[in-house]
């Protein structure tokens, strides 16, 4: 499969929008694995890296999950392809910067990707739309078992899976959820939430920016520790933290509607107006506006059918995706114009917000 | 706060303050804008506090423990990695390094993780395959020794056992593709 064909194929992230994804946009699990008896990628010499790359590409490509996949050295990808894969959360920025001896295997629906010779020999990832920790785990567990049939993993009974960085020892597992938390941001509760979540051994970071300024109010929450607890225990703990954040967000929305609905509706109404009429739009402003529209959909101000386009644009308004349409050498002002044009087009026949549902009598 | 906090990494005034509780211990990290940027605190992909703690545990005044703890071995026999390489990169050289530098790893884990012992998934197939391989090597050596010493009864017993073990090994090899045949794995046998 060619990378251009892959990028044109409907993907889990851009085409699965449903109300089930309201607060948790997507769930991801990543496993770090290494081959026994071989230096880690950061320490290995070039020929060793090439050898490991070849073995891993073959072993991963032979799994049932990767029957139809893109299986390529990173060096063979264009800068734009790499940027798009980063924006779709399929490869890391670090991997996209590697010149030689690194590779990727990505399946057709883009639920599963394997990075080869990033920080570890293998970084296996499964990504699912919505709140799907269990499903993501059973999928990645199966893929991991299949790869293990073919490769000797570096494993120690005491320390678990051996990884280049000691922070990943043990399960080698990082599970995360991408959450849309606009009401917590608007009501200035995000800092409190971050602190509480940290105390529970989880990490919060803004997806498009940091802290409470994160544009789009989208945050990623993941486990901090990997050793001393089973995968199931980590996922259970993370799951309950996520659940409680969802509840906090929903409560914050209720509260906003109750005490300050005028201000909230003003924000959403303006976002709608700008998206329909803008001529210059940066990617961070786009994230913020789309985020407000998404909140409007959750609140029933827009029809449920408009969720799909909003979720897709959250990914496709990013610079690489815009450049894929307008060309790589596009300067940022032109990019902003092109992004605005795309929004005007997409939102041209987008239903007007209906505030009557929440009107106070 | 009377005196401004200094960056843990470079000593300039700190503007980014992070607090986290790992394994019921509180950890604080203060960083200047530049170091926060460099360490990926502003990069959604790359930031991990544990990573920073790791770096902090390697700064000059904390490195005494590292030196003292490194159970005698200064170089990993498998990959040539040294403790000072770890101080530079914050990553190890190869899986064997965790044995070589066990004295340095163990104290780190305590502040980094929930426990110091793995309790999760185990790659049963890979372990089975390796222990089978080890057992075959052992039996073959035993067989040769028995023949040399003219202990023919022992040799016959070893030969039978080898034959029995080789059957599943052959079928396993089919599922492994050509991986074990690749020549550059020369270091792997010595590492085990
Ligand atoms: Zn600094
Ligand atoms: Zn080593």
Coordinates of C-alpha atoms and ligand atoms in Angstrom, one line a residue:
Chain A
X1 CA 0.0 0.0 0.0
X2 CA 1.3 3.5 -0.9
X3 CA 1.3 6.3 1.6
X4 CA -0.9 8.5 -0.7
X5 CA -3.5 5.8 -0.8
X6 CA -3.4 5.5 3.0
X7 CA -3.9 9.2 3.5
X8 CA -6.9 9.2 1.2
X9 CA -8.5 6.2 3.0
X10 CA -11.1 7.0 5.7
X11 CA -9.4 6.8 9.0
X12 CA -10.5 5.9 12.6
X13 CA -9.7 9.4 13.7
X14 CA -11.1 11.6 11.0
X15 CA -14.2 9.5 10.1
X16 CA -15.7 7.9 13.2
X17 CA -17.4 10.9 14.9
X18 CA -20.3 9.9 17.1
X19 CA -21.8 11.2 20.3
X20 CA -19.9 8.5 22.1
X21 CA -16.8 10.6 21.4
X22 CA -18.3 13.7 23.0
X23 CA -15.8 14.3 25.8
X24 CA -13.2 11.6 25.1
X25 CA -12.2 12.1 21.4
X26 CA -9.9 9.2 21.3
X27 CA -8.0 6.5 23.2
X28 CA -4.5 5.4 22.5
X29 CA -2.2 2.7 23.9
X30 CA 1.4 2.4 23.1
X31 CA 3.8 -0.4 23.9
X32 CA 7.6 0.0 23.9
X33 CA 9.5 -3.2 22.9
X34 CA 13.1 -4.1 22.1
X35 CA 14.9 -7.0 20.7
X36 CA 17.1 -9.1 23.0
X37 CA 20.8 -8.8 22.4
X38 CA 20.8 -5.6 20.3
X39 CA 21.8 -2.1 21.2
X40 CA 18.9 0.4 21.6
X41 CA 18.3 2.6 18.5
X42 CA 20.0 5.7 20.1
X43 CA 23.2 3.7 20.8
X44 CA 23.3 1.3 17.9
X45 CA 25.6 1.9 14.9
X46 CA 24.1 2.5 11.5
X47 CA 24.4 -1.0 10.1
X48 CA 22.9 -2.5 13.3
X49 CA 19.9 -0.1 13.0
X50 CA 19.4 -1.1 9.4
X51 CA 19.5 -4.7 10.3
X52 CA 17.0 -4.2 13.1
X53 CA 14.8 -2.1 10.8
X54 CA 14.7 -4.9 8.2
X55 CA 13.9 -7.6 10.8
X56 CA 11.2 -5.5 12.4
X57 CA 9.6 -4.5 9.2
X58 CA 9.3 -8.1 8.1
X59 CA 8.0 -9.4 11.5
X60 CA 5.5 -6.6 11.9
X61 CA 4.4 -6.7 8.3
X62 CA 3.6 -10.4 8.7
X63 CA 1.0 -9.9 11.4
X64 CA -2.7 -10.2 10.6
X65 CA -3.3 -6.7 11.8
X66 CA -0.9 -5.4 9.2
X67 CA -2.2 -7.4 6.2
X68 CA -2.9 -4.2 4.3
X69 CA -0.5 -1.6 5.5
X70 CA 2.0 1.0 4.6
X71 CA 5.4 -0.5 5.5
X72 CA 8.2 2.0 4.8
X73 CA 11.5 3.4 5.9
X74 CA 11.1 7.0 7.2
X75 CA 13.7 8.2 4.8
X76 CA 11.4 7.3 1.9
X77 CA 8.6 9.6 3.1
X78 CA 8.2 13.2 2.0
X79 CA 8.3 16.0 4.7
X80 CA 4.6 16.6 4.0
X81 CA 3.6 13.0 4.5
X82 CA 5.5 12.9 7.7
X83 CA 3.8 16.0 9.0
X84 CA 0.4 14.6 8.2
X85 CA 1.2 11.4 10.0
X86 CA 2.3 13.4 13.0
X87 CA -0.9 15.5 12.9
X88 CA -2.9 12.2 12.8
X89 CA -1.0 11.0 15.9
X90 CA 0.3 8.0 13.9
X91 CA 4.0 8.8 14.3
X92 CA 6.0 11.0 16.7
X93 CA 7.8 14.2 15.8
X94 CA 11.0 12.6 16.9
X95 CA 10.6 9.7 14.4
X96 CA 9.7 12.1 11.6
X97 CA 13.1 13.8 12.2
X98 CA 15.1 10.6 11.9
X99 CA 17.1 10.4 8.7
X100 CA 18.2 6.8 8.5
X101 CA 17.5 3.4 9.9
X102 CA 14.0 4.1 11.0
X103 CA 10.6 2.9 9.7
X104 CA 6.9 2.9 10.1
X105 CA 4.2 0.3 9.5
X106 CA 0.6 1.7 9.5
X107 CA -2.5 -0.3 8.8
X108 CA -5.2 0.7 6.4
X109 CA -7.8 2.1 8.8
X110 CA -5.0 3.8 10.8
X111 CA -6.0 2.2 14.1
X112 CA -2.6 0.6 14.4
X113 CA 0.9 1.9 13.8
X114 CA 4.3 0.7 14.6
X115 CA 7.3 2.9 14.8
X116 CA 10.6 1.1 14.2
X117 CA 13.9 2.5 15.8
X118 CA 12.4 5.5 17.4
X119 CA 13.6 5.6 21.0
X120 CA 13.0 1.8 21.2
X121 CA 13.2 -0.8 18.5
X122 CA 9.4 -1.0 18.4
X123 CA 6.8 1.4 19.5
X124 CA 3.4 -0.3 18.9
X125 CA 0.4 1.9 19.0
X126 CA -3.3 1.4 18.8
X127 CA -5.7 4.3 18.4
X128 CA -9.5 4.2 18.8
X129 CA -12.1 7.0 18.5
X130 CA -14.0 7.6 21.7
X131 CA -13.5 6.1 25.2
X132 CA -12.2 2.6 24.4
X133 CA -9.4 1.6 26.7
X134 CA -10.5 -2.1 26.9
X135 CA -10.9 -2.5 23.2
X136 CA -7.6 -0.7 22.5
X137 CA -5.9 -3.0 25.0
X138 CA -7.2 -6.2 23.6
X139 CA -6.3 -5.1 20.1
X140 CA -2.7 -4.1 21.0
X141 CA -2.3 -7.2 23.3
X142 CA -3.1 -9.4 20.3
X143 CA -0.7 -7.6 17.9
X144 CA 2.1 -7.7 20.5
X145 CA 1.6 -11.4 20.9
X146 CA 1.8 -11.9 17.2
X147 CA 5.0 -9.9 16.9
X148 CA 6.4 -11.8 19.8
X149 CA 6.0 -15.1 17.9
X150 CA 8.5 -13.7 15.4
X151 CA 11.0 -11.7 17.5
X152 CA 12.8 -12.3 20.7
X153 CA 11.9 -9.4 23.0
X154 CA 14.3 -8.1 25.6
X155 CA 12.6 -9.1 28.9
X156 CA 13.7 -9.4 32.5
X157 CA 11.5 -11.2 35.1
X158 CA 12.3 -8.5 37.6
X159 CA 12.2 -5.3 35.4
X160 CA 9.7 -6.5 32.7
X161 CA 10.1 -5.3 29.1
X162 CA 13.5 -3.6 28.9
X163 CA 13.4 -0.1 27.3
X164 CA 16.0 2.5 26.5
X165 CA 14.7 4.9 29.1
X166 CA 14.1 3.5 32.6
X167 CA 10.8 5.5 32.8
X168 CA 9.2 2.9 30.4
X169 CA 10.4 -0.3 32.1
X170 CA 8.0 -2.9 33.2
X171 CA 4.9 -2.9 31.0
X172 CA 6.4 -0.5 28.6
X173 CA 2.8 0.8 28.3
X174 CA 1.6 4.3 27.9
X175 CA -2.2 4.6 27.7
X176 CA -3.8 8.0 27.0
X177 CA -7.1 9.7 26.2
X178 CA -7.6 12.9 24.2
X179 CA -10.3 14.8 26.0
X180 CA -12.3 17.8 25.0
X181 CA -12.8 19.9 28.1
X182 CA -14.1 23.4 27.1
X183 CA -16.3 23.9 30.1
X184 CA -13.5 23.2 32.6
X185 CA -11.3 25.7 30.7
X186 CA -14.0 28.4 30.4
X187 CA -14.8 28.1 34.1
X188 CA -11.0 28.2 35.0
X189 CA -11.0 24.8 36.7
X190 CA -8.4 23.2 34.5
X191 CA -5.5 24.0 36.8
X192 CA -7.3 22.3 39.7
X193 CA -8.0 19.3 37.6
X194 CA -4.4 19.0 36.4
X195 CA -3.2 19.1 40.0
X196 CA -5.7 16.4 41.1
X197 CA -4.9 14.2 38.2
X198 CA -1.1 14.5 38.8
X199 CA -1.6 13.4 42.4
X200 CA -3.2 10.3 41.1
X201 CA 0.0 9.5 39.1
X202 CA -1.4 10.6 35.7
X203 CA 0.0 13.3 33.4
X204 CA -2.0 16.0 31.7
X205 CA -0.9 18.0 28.7
X206 CA -2.5 20.3 26.2
X207 CA -2.7 18.8 22.8
X208 CA -2.2 22.0 20.8
X209 CA -0.3 24.1 23.4
X210 CA 0.2 23.9 27.1
X211 CA -1.7 24.2 30.4
X212 CA -4.9 26.1 30.5
X213 CA -4.0 28.0 27.3
X214 CA -4.2 24.8 25.3
X215 CA -6.0 25.8 22.1
X216 CA -9.1 23.9 21.4
X217 CA -9.4 22.9 25.0
X218 CA -8.1 19.5 24.1
X219 CA -5.9 17.7 26.6
X220 CA -4.2 14.4 26.7
X221 CA -4.2 12.4 29.9
X222 CA -1.9 9.4 30.3
X223 CA -0.3 7.1 33.0
X224 CA 3.0 8.3 34.4
X225 CA 4.4 5.0 35.7
X226 CA 4.9 1.7 34.0
X227 CA 6.6 -0.6 36.5
X228 CA 5.1 -2.3 39.6
X229 CA 1.5 -2.6 38.3
X230 CA -0.1 -4.8 35.7
X231 CA -1.5 -3.4 32.4
X232 CA -5.0 -4.1 33.6
X233 CA -4.4 -2.3 36.9
X234 CA -3.0 0.8 35.1
X235 CA -5.8 0.9 32.6
X236 CA -8.4 0.5 35.4
X237 CA -6.8 3.4 37.3
X238 CA -6.6 5.5 34.2
X239 CA -10.2 4.6 33.3
X240 CA -11.6 5.8 36.6
X241 CA -9.6 9.0 36.4
X242 CA -10.9 9.7 32.9
X243 CA -14.5 8.9 34.0
X244 CA -14.3 11.3 36.8
X245 CA -12.9 14.0 34.5
X246 CA -15.8 13.4 32.1
X247 CA -18.2 13.9 35.1
X248 CA -16.5 17.1 36.1
X249 CA -16.7 18.4 32.5
X250 CA -20.4 17.6 32.2
X251 CA -21.1 19.2 35.6
X252 CA -19.2 22.3 34.5
X253 CA -21.3 22.5 31.4
X254 CA -24.5 22.3 33.4
X255 CA -23.2 25.0 35.7
X256 CA -22.3 27.3 32.8
X257 CA -25.8 26.9 31.3
X258 CA -27.3 27.6 34.6
X259 CA -25.4 30.8 35.6
X260 CA -24.0 32.2 32.5
X261 CA -25.7 30.8 29.4
X262 CA -25.7 34.2 27.7
X263 CA -21.9 34.4 27.7
X264 CA -21.6 30.8 26.6
X265 CA -24.1 31.2 23.8
X266 CA -22.3 34.4 22.7
X267 CA -19.0 32.5 22.4
X268 CA -20.6 29.7 20.4
X269 CA -22.6 32.0 18.2
X270 CA -19.5 34.1 17.4
X271 CA -17.5 31.0 16.6
X272 CA -20.2 30.0 14.1
X273 CA -20.1 33.4 12.6
X274 CA -16.4 33.5 12.2
X275 CA -16.1 30.1 10.7
X276 CA -18.7 31.0 8.1
X277 CA -17.2 34.3 7.2
X278 CA -13.4 34.4 8.0
X279 CA -10.7 35.1 5.4
X280 CA -7.6 34.6 7.6
X281 CA -7.5 31.9 10.2
X282 CA -4.5 30.6 12.1
X283 CA -4.5 26.9 13.1
X284 CA -4.8 27.8 16.8
X285 CA -7.8 30.1 16.3
X286 CA -9.4 27.4 14.1
X287 CA -8.9 24.9 17.0
X288 CA -10.6 27.3 19.4
X289 CA -13.5 28.0 17.2
X290 CA -14.1 24.3 16.2
X291 CA -13.8 23.4 19.9
X292 CA -16.7 25.8 20.7
X293 CA -18.8 24.5 17.8
X294 CA -18.2 21.0 19.1
X295 CA -19.4 22.1 22.5
X296 CA -22.5 23.5 20.8
X297 CA -23.2 20.2 19.2
X298 CA -22.8 18.4 22.6
X299 CA -25.3 20.9 24.1
X300 CA -27.8 20.3 21.2
X301 CA -27.5 23.7 19.7
X302 CA -26.5 22.2 16.4
X303 CA -27.8 18.9 14.9
X304 CA -25.8 15.8 15.8
X305 CA -25.1 15.3 12.1
X306 CA -22.7 18.2 12.1
X307 CA -20.3 16.5 14.5
X308 CA -18.5 14.5 11.8
X309 CA -17.3 17.5 9.9
X310 CA -16.3 19.3 13.1
X311 CA -14.2 16.4 14.3
X312 CA -12.6 15.9 11.0
X313 CA -11.6 19.6 10.7
X314 CA -10.0 19.5 14.1
X315 CA -7.4 17.2 12.5
X316 CA -7.5 18.7 9.0
X317 CA -7.1 22.3 10.0
X318 CA -3.6 21.6 11.1
X319 CA -0.8 23.0 9.0
X320 CA 0.3 19.8 7.2
X321 CA -3.2 18.9 6.2
X322 CA -3.7 22.4 4.8
X323 CA -0.4 22.3 2.9
X324 CA -1.4 18.9 1.4
X325 CA -4.0 20.9 -0.4
X326 CA -2.2 24.1 -1.1
X327 CA 1.4 22.9 -1.5
X328 CA 4.4 22.6 0.8
X329 CA 6.0 26.0 0.1
X330 CA 2.9 27.8 1.1
X331 CA 3.8 30.7 3.4
X332 CA 1.8 31.0 6.6
X333 CA -0.4 34.0 5.5
X334 CA -1.4 32.0 2.4
X335 CA -2.0 29.0 4.6
X336 CA -4.2 31.0 6.9
X337 CA -6.2 32.2 3.8
X338 CA -6.5 28.7 2.5
X339 CA -7.7 27.4 5.9
X340 CA -10.3 30.2 6.1
X341 CA -11.5 29.4 2.6
X342 CA -11.9 25.7 3.6
X343 CA -13.9 26.7 6.7
X344 CA -16.2 29.0 4.7
X345 CA -16.8 26.2 2.3
X346 CA -17.4 23.5 4.9
X347 CA -19.6 25.7 7.1
X348 CA -21.5 27.3 4.3
X349 CA -24.6 25.1 4.7
X350 CA -23.9 24.2 8.4
X351 CA -27.2 24.5 10.3
X352 CA -27.7 27.7 12.3
X353 CA -27.4 27.3 16.1
X354 CA -30.8 26.8 17.8
X355 CA -30.7 28.3 21.3
X356 CA -34.4 27.8 22.0
X357 CA -33.7 24.5 23.7
X358 CA -32.0 26.2 26.6
X359 CA -34.0 29.5 26.6
X360 CA -35.1 30.5 30.1
X361 CA -38.8 31.5 30.4
Chain B
X1 CA 8.0 33.1 47.8
X2 CA 10.6 35.6 48.7
X3 CA 13.6 34.6 46.5
X4 CA 12.7 33.6 43.0
X5 CA 13.2 29.9 42.3
X6 CA 16.1 28.9 40.1
X7 CA 15.9 26.6 37.1
X8 CA 16.9 23.0 38.1
X9 CA 18.8 22.5 34.9
X10 CA 20.7 25.8 34.3
X11 CA 20.2 28.0 37.3
X12 CA 18.5 30.9 35.6
X13 CA 15.3 32.3 37.2
X14 CA 12.5 29.7 36.9
X15 CA 9.1 30.5 35.4
X16 CA 7.7 27.0 34.9
X17 CA 6.9 25.1 38.0
X18 CA 5.8 21.5 38.0
X19 CA 4.7 19.3 40.9
X20 CA 3.8 15.7 40.8
X21 CA 3.4 12.9 43.1
X22 CA 4.9 9.6 42.0
X23 CA 4.8 6.6 44.2
X24 CA 3.4 8.8 47.1
X25 CA 6.5 11.0 46.9
X26 CA 6.2 14.6 46.0
X27 CA 8.5 15.8 43.2
X28 CA 9.0 19.5 42.3
X29 CA 10.7 20.7 39.2
X30 CA 11.4 24.4 38.4
X31 CA 12.5 25.4 35.0
X32 CA 13.3 28.5 33.1
X33 CA 11.4 29.3 29.8
X34 CA 14.3 28.1 27.6
X35 CA 14.8 24.8 29.5
X36 CA 11.1 24.1 29.6
X37 CA 11.0 24.5 25.9
X38 CA 14.1 22.4 25.4
X39 CA 12.8 19.6 27.6
X40 CA 9.5 19.5 25.7
X41 CA 7.3 20.9 28.5
X42 CA 5.7 22.9 25.7
X43 CA 5.8 20.1 23.2
X44 CA 2.7 18.0 23.6
X45 CA 4.5 14.9 22.3
X46 CA 7.5 14.8 24.4
X47 CA 7.1 15.9 28.0
X48 CA 7.4 13.5 30.8
X49 CA 8.1 14.6 34.4
X50 CA 9.7 11.3 35.1
X51 CA 12.2 12.1 32.4
X52 CA 13.1 15.4 34.0
X53 CA 13.4 13.7 37.4
X54 CA 15.8 11.3 35.7
X55 CA 17.9 14.2 34.5
X56 CA 17.7 15.9 37.9
X57 CA 19.0 12.7 39.6
X58 CA 22.0 12.8 37.3
X59 CA 23.1 16.4 38.1
X60 CA 26.6 16.7 39.7
X61 CA 25.6 16.6 43.4
X62 CA 23.3 13.6 42.9
X63 CA 25.8 11.6 40.8
X64 CA 27.8 10.3 43.7
X65 CA 25.1 7.7 44.2
X66 CA 25.4 6.7 40.6
X67 CA 29.2 6.3 40.8
X68 CA 29.1 4.3 44.1
X69 CA 26.2 2.2 43.0
X70 CA 27.6 1.0 39.8
X71 CA 28.4 -2.5 40.8
X72 CA 32.0 -2.5 39.8
X73 CA 31.4 -2.7 36.0
X74 CA 32.3 0.6 34.2
X75 CA 31.5 -0.7 30.7
X76 CA 28.7 -2.8 29.5
X77 CA 30.3 -5.9 28.0
X78 CA 27.6 -6.2 25.4
X79 CA 27.5 -2.7 24.0
X80 CA 30.3 -0.6 25.4
X81 CA 28.1 1.8 27.2
X82 CA 29.4 3.6 30.4
X83 CA 27.6 5.4 33.2
X84 CA 28.8 8.7 31.9
X85 CA 27.0 8.0 28.6
X86 CA 23.9 7.6 30.7
X87 CA 24.5 11.0 32.3
X88 CA 24.7 12.5 28.8
X89 CA 21.8 10.7 27.1
X90 CA 19.4 9.7 29.9
X91 CA 19.0 6.4 28.0
X92 CA 20.8 3.1 28.2
X93 CA 22.8 1.4 25.5
X94 CA 21.2 -2.1 25.3
X95 CA 19.0 -4.5 27.3
X96 CA 22.1 -6.0 28.9
X97 CA 23.0 -2.6 30.4
X98 CA 20.2 -3.1 33.0
X99 CA 22.2 -6.0 34.4
X100 CA 25.6 -4.3 34.1
X101 CA 24.4 -1.2 35.8
X102 CA 21.9 -2.8 38.2
X103 CA 23.3 -0.8 41.1
X104 CA 22.6 2.4 39.4
X105 CA 19.2 1.4 38.0
X106 CA 17.5 0.2 41.2
X107 CA 17.7 3.5 43.2
X108 CA 16.3 5.4 40.2
X109 CA 13.2 3.2 39.9
X110 CA 12.0 3.8 43.4
X111 CA 11.3 7.5 42.8
X112 CA 10.1 6.9 39.2
X113 CA 7.6 4.1 39.4
X114 CA 4.8 2.6 41.5
X115 CA 6.9 -0.4 42.4
X116 CA 10.3 -1.9 41.5
X117 CA 9.1 -5.3 40.3
X118 CA 7.3 -6.1 37.1
X119 CA 3.8 -7.7 37.6
X120 CA 2.4 -7.4 34.1
X121 CA 2.4 -9.2 30.8
X122 CA 5.1 -11.8 30.1
X123 CA 6.2 -12.7 26.6
X124 CA 5.7 -16.5 27.1
X125 CA 6.5 -17.6 23.6
X126 CA 9.7 -15.7 23.4
X127 CA 10.9 -16.9 26.8
X128 CA 9.9 -20.5 25.9
X129 CA 11.8 -20.3 22.7
X130 CA 14.9 -19.0 24.3
X131 CA 14.9 -21.4 27.2
X132 CA 14.4 -24.2 24.7
X133 CA 17.3 -22.9 22.7
X134 CA 19.4 -22.7 25.8
X135 CA 18.4 -26.3 26.8
X136 CA 19.4 -27.6 23.4
X137 CA 22.8 -26.0 23.6
X138 CA 23.3 -27.5 27.0
X139 CA 22.2 -31.0 25.9
X140 CA 24.4 -30.9 22.9
X141 CA 27.4 -30.0 25.0
X142 CA 26.5 -32.8 27.4
X143 CA 26.2 -35.2 24.6
X144 CA 29.6 -34.4 23.2
X145 CA 31.2 -34.6 26.6
X146 CA 29.5 -38.0 27.3
X147 CA 30.7 -39.4 24.0
X148 CA 34.3 -38.1 24.7
X149 CA 34.2 -39.7 28.2
X150 CA 32.8 -42.9 26.7
X151 CA 29.7 -42.7 29.0
X152 CA 27.5 -44.3 26.3
X153 CA 24.4 -44.8 28.5
X154 CA 24.4 -41.1 29.3
X155 CA 24.9 -40.2 25.7
X156 CA 22.0 -42.3 24.6
X157 CA 19.7 -40.7 27.2
X158 CA 20.9 -37.2 26.1
X159 CA 20.4 -38.0 22.4
X160 CA 16.8 -39.2 23.1
X161 CA 16.1 -36.0 25.0
X162 CA 17.6 -33.9 22.2
X163 CA 15.5 -35.6 19.6
X164 CA 12.3 -35.1 21.6
X165 CA 13.0 -31.4 22.2
X166 CA 14.0 -30.8 18.6
X167 CA 10.6 -31.7 17.2
X168 CA 8.6 -28.7 18.5
X169 CA 11.7 -26.5 17.9
X170 CA 11.5 -27.3 14.2
X171 CA 7.9 -26.3 13.9
X172 CA 8.6 -23.2 15.9
X173 CA 11.3 -22.2 13.5
X174 CA 8.8 -22.2 10.6
X175 CA 6.8 -19.5 12.3
X176 CA 9.9 -17.3 12.9
X177 CA 10.8 -16.6 9.3
X178 CA 14.4 -16.1 8.7
X179 CA 15.2 -14.1 11.8
X180 CA 17.6 -16.5 13.6
X181 CA 19.6 -17.1 10.4
X182 CA 20.6 -13.4 10.0
X183 CA 24.3 -13.1 10.6
X184 CA 24.7 -9.7 12.3
X185 CA 23.2 -11.1 15.5
X186 CA 26.7 -12.3 16.5
X187 CA 26.6 -10.2 19.7
X188 CA 23.4 -11.7 20.8
X189 CA 24.7 -15.1 21.9
X190 CA 27.3 -13.6 24.1
X191 CA 24.8 -11.2 25.6
X192 CA 22.6 -14.0 26.9
Ligands
LIG1 ZN1 17.1 26.6 32.6
LIG2 ZN1 24.7 -2.4 27.1

